[in-house]
Amino acid sequence: MTDLADLPLRAVAAKIAAKEVSPVEVTEACLARAAETEPKLSSFSLLMAESARAEAKAAEAEILAGGYRGELHGIPVGIKELYDVAGTPTTSSSNVRETWVAETDSASVVALREAGAVILGKTHTHEFAYGIVTPRSRNPWGEDHIPGGSSGGSGASVAAGSTYMSMGSDTGGSIRIPAAVCGVVGLKPTFGRCSRAGVTSLAWSLDHVGPLARTVADAAVSLNALQGYDPRDPGSVDVPKEDFTAALGKDVKGMRIGVPKNYYFDRVEPGVDSAVRSAIARLEAEGAILSEVTIPYADQIMAMEFAICLPEASAYHRTMLRESAHLYEEDVRTFLEAGEFVPATTYIQALRVRRLMQAELAKVFEGIDILLAPAVPAAAARAGAEVLDWGNGVEEPLASVYVRLSAPANLTGLPSIATPCGFNEEGLPVAFQAIARPFGEATAIRLCDAWQRMTDFHEQRPPR
């Protein structure tokens, strides 16, 4: 039965639709996998076995009665600990909110329930999503390595096979970073595509929500359910809904791929560089058209990210920090205290430069369909590490390492998909990211799905 836990979401959905397996069997397979892997990985903050079994039985009865809702019906999914799930704690993996219980479902959970998904549990985040380590969880590809962050529990649960899809959030890369280092797919939609209502904020103008899944096709199915305008989210954009599965099964012939000649390949591990460049060459051999592009305002990217993120996060936490500073983890408290000292003029200037970067990138996209680059500069770091040693006496804090290449898509709000493209010399996953123009998710899905039909990196499973 646990073999079901190793299949992609769409493959299991097809079996459920054909009544070859029931949602009850599928849910039990995921619970069995969680029982096997959780003692090592701790990807879940709350495993909701009893309610998941009840939801699976209800889905089974509805499907048997002819009420099949679609590919998410009866599929067990994980929900990042930032998301409200009615009747359960939304602790944000923090002692600050240890007793806070949600009264209603977040918009994403409502959408998933309407699609018939089974909520298997809540997955750990780095405290309040303010970090790239997720220290309570581990990476299925190496238990002494981090699963990335802040959606580390979501990345680990999908890679381990205890969920078919798990929700993440992405402020500086927190969907794509764990996806990249855990060997799964992470889809950050365009800013405003999916509602953030009922999700604990880190930095409101940078926050995105989206899925982590085994395949690009699975992420496309998930995005179909999650998209939609929501007036409760001030960043929500009213655009027509799309069927993102329509972008699947196509080739890359004639697609114009922009390859950055600055920034994205600066200071990356050799294994990452070679895997991503090999992927680009393979895509060109399949008919894609390559052109070198320059990333505008590259020297300002990290300054912009932190000048915006720090004060926005500190504003959100202002009251809680004054009342419960001792309950925060030291790294998060330090960031929040630092944000109090960012001048308003610095924040406003960062917003202005961001606008300039968005305008210049729009010009870049006039000549390309997609931007292809490494998702993160390095494979998963060892747990407990604070810096990455680049050699020759050069060290870089982990937060800078892992946010550096993902931050541009947060600053600009552009959709980006992290997709496995190889392994480094230690056998740890490596990924590229495909970045599209605003609301161009279908283009990124087309390319990344075509890549996965050419290769089998996404089919590899971590050792158990």
PDB file of C-alpha atoms in Angstrom, residues 332-451:
ATOM      1  CA  VAL A 332      14.032  35.774  14.246  1.00  0.00           C
ATOM      2  CA  ARG A 333      14.046  38.215  17.155  1.00  0.00           C
ATOM      3  CA  THR A 334      17.298  39.698  15.865  1.00  0.00           C
ATOM      4  CA  PHE A 335      15.807  40.287  12.404  1.00  0.00           C
ATOM      5  CA  LEU A 336      12.678  41.833  13.913  1.00  0.00           C
ATOM      6  CA  GLU A 337      14.680  44.155  16.142  1.00  0.00           C
ATOM      7  CA  ALA A 338      16.896  45.145  13.228  1.00  0.00           C
ATOM      8  CA  GLY A 339      13.828  46.030  11.165  1.00  0.00           C
ATOM      9  CA  GLU A 340      12.873  48.654  13.738  1.00  0.00           C
ATOM     10  CA  PHE A 341      15.992  50.618  12.766  1.00  0.00           C
ATOM     11  CA  VAL A 342      15.441  50.758   8.994  1.00  0.00           C
ATOM     12  CA  PRO A 343      14.660  54.426   8.212  1.00  0.00           C
ATOM     13  CA  ALA A 344      11.438  55.191   6.382  1.00  0.00           C
ATOM     14  CA  THR A 345      13.490  56.952   3.713  1.00  0.00           C
ATOM     15  CA  THR A 346      15.452  53.731   3.070  1.00  0.00           C
ATOM     16  CA  TYR A 347      12.225  51.737   2.806  1.00  0.00           C
ATOM     17  CA  ILE A 348      10.674  54.229   0.381  1.00  0.00           C
ATOM     18  CA  GLN A 349      13.819  54.356  -1.722  1.00  0.00           C
ATOM     19  CA  ALA A 350      13.803  50.537  -1.967  1.00  0.00           C
ATOM     20  CA  LEU A 351      10.179  50.652  -3.165  1.00  0.00           C
ATOM     21  CA  ARG A 352      11.158  53.198  -5.830  1.00  0.00           C
ATOM     22  CA  VAL A 353      14.096  51.123  -7.061  1.00  0.00           C
ATOM     23  CA  ARG A 354      11.831  48.077  -7.147  1.00  0.00           C
ATOM     24  CA  ARG A 355       9.519  49.924  -9.522  1.00  0.00           C
ATOM     25  CA  LEU A 356      12.465  50.764 -11.751  1.00  0.00           C
ATOM     26  CA  MET A 357      13.580  47.124 -11.747  1.00  0.00           C
ATOM     27  CA  GLN A 358      10.087  45.952 -12.671  1.00  0.00           C
ATOM     28  CA  ALA A 359       9.999  48.383 -15.597  1.00  0.00           C
ATOM     29  CA  GLU A 360      13.434  47.349 -16.868  1.00  0.00           C
ATOM     30  CA  LEU A 361      12.654  43.631 -16.552  1.00  0.00           C
ATOM     31  CA  ALA A 362       9.490  44.193 -18.577  1.00  0.00           C
ATOM     32  CA  LYS A 363      11.761  45.434 -21.377  1.00  0.00           C
ATOM     33  CA  VAL A 364      13.915  42.297 -21.024  1.00  0.00           C
ATOM     34  CA  PHE A 365      10.807  40.143 -21.444  1.00  0.00           C
ATOM     35  CA  GLU A 366       9.951  41.880 -24.703  1.00  0.00           C
ATOM     36  CA  GLY A 367      12.660  39.717 -26.280  1.00  0.00           C
ATOM     37  CA  ILE A 368      12.218  36.458 -24.361  1.00  0.00           C
ATOM     38  CA  ASP A 369       9.472  34.146 -23.152  1.00  0.00           C
ATOM     39  CA  ILE A 370      11.214  32.792 -20.076  1.00  0.00           C
ATOM     40  CA  LEU A 371      14.242  33.514 -17.902  1.00  0.00           C
ATOM     41  CA  LEU A 372      16.161  30.377 -16.867  1.00  0.00           C
ATOM     42  CA  ALA A 373      18.654  30.353 -14.003  1.00  0.00           C
ATOM     43  CA  PRO A 374      19.726  28.400 -10.920  1.00  0.00           C
ATOM     44  CA  ALA A 375      17.005  28.228  -8.277  1.00  0.00           C
ATOM     45  CA  VAL A 376      19.526  28.493  -5.423  1.00  0.00           C
ATOM     46  CA  PRO A 377      23.325  28.854  -5.479  1.00  0.00           C
ATOM     47  CA  ALA A 378      24.004  25.714  -3.416  1.00  0.00           C
ATOM     48  CA  ALA A 379      22.535  22.339  -2.528  1.00  0.00           C
ATOM     49  CA  ALA A 380      21.211  21.742   0.990  1.00  0.00           C
ATOM     50  CA  ALA A 381      23.542  22.952   3.734  1.00  0.00           C
ATOM     51  CA  ARG A 382      24.306  20.836   6.755  1.00  0.00           C
ATOM     52  CA  ALA A 383      22.059  21.413   9.749  1.00  0.00           C
ATOM     53  CA  GLY A 384      23.659  23.784  12.217  1.00  0.00           C
ATOM     54  CA  ALA A 385      25.760  25.608   9.625  1.00  0.00           C
ATOM     55  CA  GLU A 386      25.531  29.391   9.736  1.00  0.00           C
ATOM     56  CA  VAL A 387      27.676  30.281   6.736  1.00  0.00           C
ATOM     57  CA  LEU A 388      28.716  28.769   3.435  1.00  0.00           C
ATOM     58  CA  ASP A 389      32.448  28.720   2.792  1.00  0.00           C
ATOM     59  CA  TRP A 390      33.158  29.647  -0.825  1.00  0.00           C
ATOM     60  CA  GLY A 391      36.901  29.168  -0.360  1.00  0.00           C
ATOM     61  CA  ASN A 392      39.730  31.703  -0.504  1.00  0.00           C
ATOM     62  CA  GLY A 393      38.535  33.082   2.820  1.00  0.00           C
ATOM     63  CA  VAL A 394      35.113  34.055   1.470  1.00  0.00           C
ATOM     64  CA  GLU A 395      32.151  33.126   3.674  1.00  0.00           C
ATOM     65  CA  GLU A 396      28.506  34.056   3.133  1.00  0.00           C
ATOM     66  CA  PRO A 397      25.635  33.863   5.662  1.00  0.00           C
ATOM     67  CA  LEU A 398      23.155  31.139   4.731  1.00  0.00           C
ATOM     68  CA  ALA A 399      20.259  33.596   4.587  1.00  0.00           C
ATOM     69  CA  SER A 400      22.091  35.518   1.878  1.00  0.00           C
ATOM     70  CA  VAL A 401      23.152  32.363   0.020  1.00  0.00           C
ATOM     71  CA  TYR A 402      19.697  30.895  -0.370  1.00  0.00           C
ATOM     72  CA  VAL A 403      17.679  34.095  -0.825  1.00  0.00           C
ATOM     73  CA  ARG A 404      20.053  35.725  -3.320  1.00  0.00           C
ATOM     74  CA  LEU A 405      18.709  34.075  -6.490  1.00  0.00           C
ATOM     75  CA  SER A 406      15.059  33.765  -5.501  1.00  0.00           C
ATOM     76  CA  ALA A 407      14.543  37.335  -4.228  1.00  0.00           C
ATOM     77  CA  PRO A 408      14.253  38.990  -7.685  1.00  0.00           C
ATOM     78  CA  ALA A 409      10.956  37.195  -8.410  1.00  0.00           C
ATOM     79  CA  ASN A 410       9.594  38.359  -5.048  1.00  0.00           C
ATOM     80  CA  LEU A 411      10.630  41.947  -5.600  1.00  0.00           C
ATOM     81  CA  THR A 412       9.086  41.996  -9.070  1.00  0.00           C
ATOM     82  CA  GLY A 413       6.136  39.693  -8.332  1.00  0.00           C
ATOM     83  CA  LEU A 414       6.975  37.524 -11.354  1.00  0.00           C
ATOM     84  CA  PRO A 415       5.915  33.850 -11.429  1.00  0.00           C
ATOM     85  CA  SER A 416       8.733  31.360 -10.930  1.00  0.00           C
ATOM     86  CA  ILE A 417       8.968  27.569 -10.823  1.00  0.00           C
ATOM     87  CA  ALA A 418      11.840  25.641  -9.227  1.00  0.00           C
ATOM     88  CA  THR A 419      12.337  22.307 -10.999  1.00  0.00           C
ATOM     89  CA  PRO A 420      14.830  19.465 -10.302  1.00  0.00           C
ATOM     90  CA  CYS A 421      17.622  19.284 -12.882  1.00  0.00           C
ATOM     91  CA  GLY A 422      20.253  17.045 -11.321  1.00  0.00           C
ATOM     92  CA  PHE A 423      22.278  16.111  -8.260  1.00  0.00           C
ATOM     93  CA  ASN A 424      25.590  17.337  -6.905  1.00  0.00           C
ATOM     94  CA  GLU A 425      28.583  15.172  -6.048  1.00  0.00           C
ATOM     95  CA  GLU A 426      27.054  14.347  -2.641  1.00  0.00           C
ATOM     96  CA  GLY A 427      23.843  13.114  -4.261  1.00  0.00           C
ATOM     97  CA  LEU A 428      21.833  16.155  -3.124  1.00  0.00           C
ATOM     98  CA  PRO A 429      19.221  17.687  -5.461  1.00  0.00           C
ATOM     99  CA  VAL A 430      19.914  20.661  -7.723  1.00  0.00           C
ATOM    100  CA  ALA A 431      17.255  22.777  -9.449  1.00  0.00           C
ATOM    101  CA  PHE A 432      16.770  25.534 -11.986  1.00  0.00           C
ATOM    102  CA  GLN A 433      14.042  28.148 -11.883  1.00  0.00           C
ATOM    103  CA  ALA A 434      11.970  29.354 -14.800  1.00  0.00           C
ATOM    104  CA  ILE A 435      10.756  32.950 -14.415  1.00  0.00           C
ATOM    105  CA  ALA A 436       8.001  34.308 -16.658  1.00  0.00           C
ATOM    106  CA  ARG A 437       6.387  37.687 -17.269  1.00  0.00           C
ATOM    107  CA  PRO A 438       3.455  38.720 -14.999  1.00  0.00           C
ATOM    108  CA  PHE A 439       0.646  36.144 -15.077  1.00  0.00           C
ATOM    109  CA  GLY A 440       2.730  34.014 -17.422  1.00  0.00           C
ATOM    110  CA  GLU A 441       2.585  30.896 -15.268  1.00  0.00           C
ATOM    111  CA  ALA A 442       1.405  28.839 -18.246  1.00  0.00           C
ATOM    112  CA  THR A 443       4.637  29.609 -20.105  1.00  0.00           C
ATOM    113  CA  ALA A 444       6.792  28.497 -17.183  1.00  0.00           C
ATOM    114  CA  ILE A 445       4.631  25.401 -16.732  1.00  0.00           C
ATOM    115  CA  ARG A 446       5.010  24.526 -20.421  1.00  0.00           C
ATOM    116  CA  LEU A 447       8.806  24.682 -20.281  1.00  0.00           C
ATOM    117  CA  CYS A 448       9.239  22.911 -16.939  1.00  0.00           C
ATOM    118  CA  ASP A 449       6.766  20.172 -17.830  1.00  0.00           C
ATOM    119  CA  ALA A 450       8.561  19.605 -21.134  1.00  0.00           C
ATOM    120  CA  TRP A 451      11.813  19.329 -19.195  1.00  0.00           C
TER     121      TRP A 451
END
